[in-house]
Coordinates of C-alpha atoms in Angstrom, one line a residue:
X1 CA 14.9 -1.3 27.1
X2 CA 10.9 -0.2 26.9
X3 CA 8.1 -2.1 26.1
X4 CA 7.4 0.3 23.1
X5 CA 11.3 0.1 22.0
X6 CA 11.3 -4.0 22.3
X7 CA 8.0 -3.8 20.2
X8 CA 9.1 -1.3 17.7
X9 CA 12.7 -3.7 17.1
X10 CA 10.9 -6.9 16.8
X11 CA 8.8 -5.2 14.0
X12 CA 12.0 -3.6 12.5
X13 CA 13.9 -6.9 12.9
X14 CA 10.5 -8.9 11.4
X15 CA 10.1 -6.7 8.5
X16 CA 14.0 -7.3 7.2
X17 CA 13.7 -10.7 8.0
X18 CA 10.5 -10.9 6.2
X19 CA 11.4 -8.9 3.4
X20 CA 15.0 -11.1 2.5
X21 CA 14.1 -14.4 3.2
X22 CA 9.9 -14.4 2.5
X23 CA 7.2 -15.3 5.4
X24 CA 7.3 -19.0 5.6
X25 CA 11.1 -19.4 5.9
X26 CA 10.9 -17.0 9.2
X27 CA 10.6 -18.2 12.2
X28 CA 10.0 -16.2 15.5
X29 CA 13.3 -17.4 16.9
X30 CA 14.9 -16.0 14.2
X31 CA 13.1 -12.6 14.7
X32 CA 13.8 -12.8 18.4
X33 CA 17.8 -13.3 17.5
X34 CA 17.6 -10.1 14.8
X35 CA 15.9 -8.1 17.7
X36 CA 18.5 -8.7 20.4
X37 CA 15.9 -10.4 22.4
X38 CA 14.5 -13.6 23.7
X39 CA 12.1 -15.4 22.0
X40 CA 9.6 -15.5 25.3
X41 CA 10.1 -11.4 25.4
X42 CA 8.7 -11.9 21.9
X43 CA 5.7 -13.4 22.7
X44 CA 5.0 -11.2 25.2
X45 CA 4.7 -8.5 22.9
X46 CA 3.1 -10.7 19.8
X47 CA 1.3 -14.0 20.2
X48 CA 2.1 -15.3 16.8
X49 CA 4.5 -14.6 13.9
X50 CA 1.1 -13.8 12.0
X51 CA 0.5 -11.0 14.6
X52 CA 3.5 -9.5 13.8
X53 CA 3.0 -9.4 10.0
X54 CA -0.3 -7.8 10.2
X55 CA 0.8 -5.2 12.4
X56 CA 3.7 -4.3 10.2
X57 CA 0.8 -4.4 7.7
X58 CA -1.8 -2.3 9.4
X59 CA -0.2 -0.3 12.1
X60 CA 3.2 0.8 10.1
X61 CA 2.7 1.0 6.6
X62 CA -0.7 1.3 5.3
X63 CA -2.7 3.3 7.5
X64 CA -0.7 6.7 7.4
X65 CA -1.2 6.7 3.2
X66 CA -5.0 5.9 3.6
X67 CA -5.7 9.0 6.0
X68 CA -3.6 10.9 3.2
X69 CA -6.9 10.1 0.7
X70 CA -9.7 11.8 3.2
X71 CA -12.1 13.9 1.3
X72 CA -11.8 17.0 2.6
X73 CA -8.2 16.6 1.1
X74 CA -9.5 17.1 -2.5
X75 CA -9.8 20.2 -4.6
X76 CA -12.0 18.8 -7.3
X77 CA -10.0 19.9 -10.1
X78 CA -9.5 16.7 -11.3
X79 CA -6.0 16.3 -12.9
X80 CA -5.0 18.0 -9.2
X81 CA -6.4 15.3 -7.6
X82 CA -5.6 12.5 -10.1
X83 CA -1.9 13.7 -9.5
X84 CA -2.1 13.8 -5.8
X85 CA -3.3 10.3 -5.7
X86 CA -0.8 9.0 -7.9
X87 CA 2.0 10.4 -6.0
X88 CA 0.7 9.4 -2.6
X89 CA 0.7 5.7 -4.2
X90 CA 3.7 5.8 -5.1
X91 CA 5.1 7.4 -1.9
X92 CA 3.1 4.5 -0.2
X93 CA 4.6 1.9 -2.3
X94 CA 8.2 2.8 -2.9
X95 CA 8.7 3.1 0.8
X96 CA 7.2 -0.1 1.7
X97 CA 8.8 -2.2 -1.4
X98 CA 10.1 -4.7 1.1
X99 CA 7.1 -6.1 2.4
X100 CA 5.0 -5.8 -0.6
X101 CA 7.9 -7.7 -2.6
X102 CA 7.9 -10.1 0.7
X103 CA 4.3 -10.7 0.1
X104 CA 4.4 -11.2 -3.6
X105 CA 7.4 -13.8 -2.9
X106 CA 5.4 -15.9 -0.7
X107 CA 1.8 -15.5 -1.4
X108 CA 1.2 -19.4 -0.3
X109 CA 2.8 -18.7 3.0
X110 CA 0.3 -16.2 3.9
X111 CA -3.1 -17.1 4.7
X112 CA -5.6 -17.0 1.8
X113 CA -8.4 -15.9 4.4
X114 CA -6.2 -13.0 5.9
X115 CA -7.1 -9.7 4.1
X116 CA -4.8 -7.4 6.1
X117 CA -2.6 -7.2 2.6
X118 CA -5.5 -6.6 0.5
X119 CA -6.9 -3.9 3.0
X120 CA -5.2 -1.0 1.0
X121 CA -6.1 -1.5 -2.1
X122 CA -9.6 -2.0 -1.2
X123 CA -9.8 0.6 1.0
X124 CA -8.2 3.4 -2.0
X125 CA -10.9 1.6 -4.1
X126 CA -13.7 2.5 -2.0
X127 CA -12.2 6.3 -1.5
X128 CA -11.9 6.4 -5.2
X129 CA -15.6 5.1 -5.8
X130 CA -16.8 7.9 -3.4
X131 CA -14.6 10.4 -5.0
X132 CA -16.1 9.9 -8.7
X133 CA -19.1 9.6 -7.6
X134 CA -19.3 13.1 -5.9
X135 CA -17.4 14.4 -9.3
X136 CA -20.4 13.3 -11.2
X137 CA -22.5 14.6 -8.8
X138 CA -20.7 18.0 -9.0
X139 CA -20.2 18.1 -12.5
X140 CA -23.1 16.5 -13.8
X141 CA -21.3 13.4 -15.1
X142 CA -22.5 9.9 -16.0
X143 CA -19.6 8.0 -15.9
X144 CA -19.7 4.6 -13.4
X145 CA -17.3 5.2 -10.2
X146 CA -16.5 1.9 -10.2
X147 CA -15.1 1.5 -13.6
X148 CA -13.2 4.6 -13.2
X149 CA -12.0 3.7 -9.8
X150 CA -10.8 0.1 -11.4
X151 CA -9.2 1.7 -14.0
X152 CA -7.5 4.2 -12.3
X153 CA -6.2 1.7 -9.6
X154 CA -5.2 -0.7 -12.0
X155 CA -3.0 1.7 -13.9
X156 CA -1.9 3.0 -10.9
X157 CA -0.7 -0.5 -9.4
X158 CA 0.6 -1.7 -12.5
X159 CA 3.2 1.5 -13.1
X160 CA 4.2 1.0 -9.7
X161 CA 4.4 -2.4 -9.6
X162 CA 6.8 -1.9 -12.6
X163 CA 9.0 0.8 -11.4
X164 CA 9.4 0.0 -7.7
X165 CA 8.8 -4.1 -7.2
X166 CA 9.0 -6.2 -11.0
X167 CA 10.8 -3.8 -13.1
X168 CA 9.3 -5.7 -15.6
X169 CA 10.4 -3.2 -18.4
X170 CA 13.4 -0.6 -17.9
X171 CA 12.9 2.7 -19.2
X172 CA 14.4 6.0 -19.2
X173 CA 11.1 7.9 -18.7
X174 CA 10.4 8.9 -15.1
X175 CA 7.0 7.9 -13.5
X176 CA 5.7 11.0 -13.2
X177 CA 5.5 11.5 -17.1
X178 CA 4.2 8.0 -17.3
X179 CA 1.5 9.2 -15.0
X180 CA 1.0 12.3 -16.1
X181 CA 0.3 11.1 -19.5
X182 CA -1.9 8.8 -18.3
X183 CA -4.0 11.1 -16.2
X184 CA -4.5 13.2 -19.2
X185 CA -5.6 10.3 -21.1
X186 CA -7.9 9.3 -18.5
X187 CA -9.3 12.8 -18.2
X188 CA -10.2 13.1 -21.7
X189 CA -12.5 10.1 -21.2
X190 CA -14.4 11.1 -17.6

């Protein structure tokens, strides 16, 4: 097996185990066994279990989504741009629900000083602040870009958590319908 295939196998095995058992309950030996390699081989690719987890977050899950939020992607039509952002976040959270659930389930097992998981929402927040700042400039707006970004992200994260992570309340109303109504209400205040 090639080095790249072995590394990928380790990450796939770790994601499955972390998602099912939580970070603290999984050992490097468990990951190696699931990946059908020796623990020594695992350590040739990753120094620690934490390195595996960080690689999952930083390399596989979130950076491709952040690239979809580049400023040159925006049309400066508020409804279109906010809908695009909502759909991208929906895609990221729904596709990565396992690792998000694992992180939530085992928050105490993960170092409080490690910002790997929080870098994604922080990056989104910064992009949105820049977006709303530029939107204000283009449209003579006066709303606080930080407040707009916080409000929009709070809604989106809550919506996505309900639909894809915790299912806090069940509804027969679709994600897009709820998102669309919020965006309309949000735009009316911008």
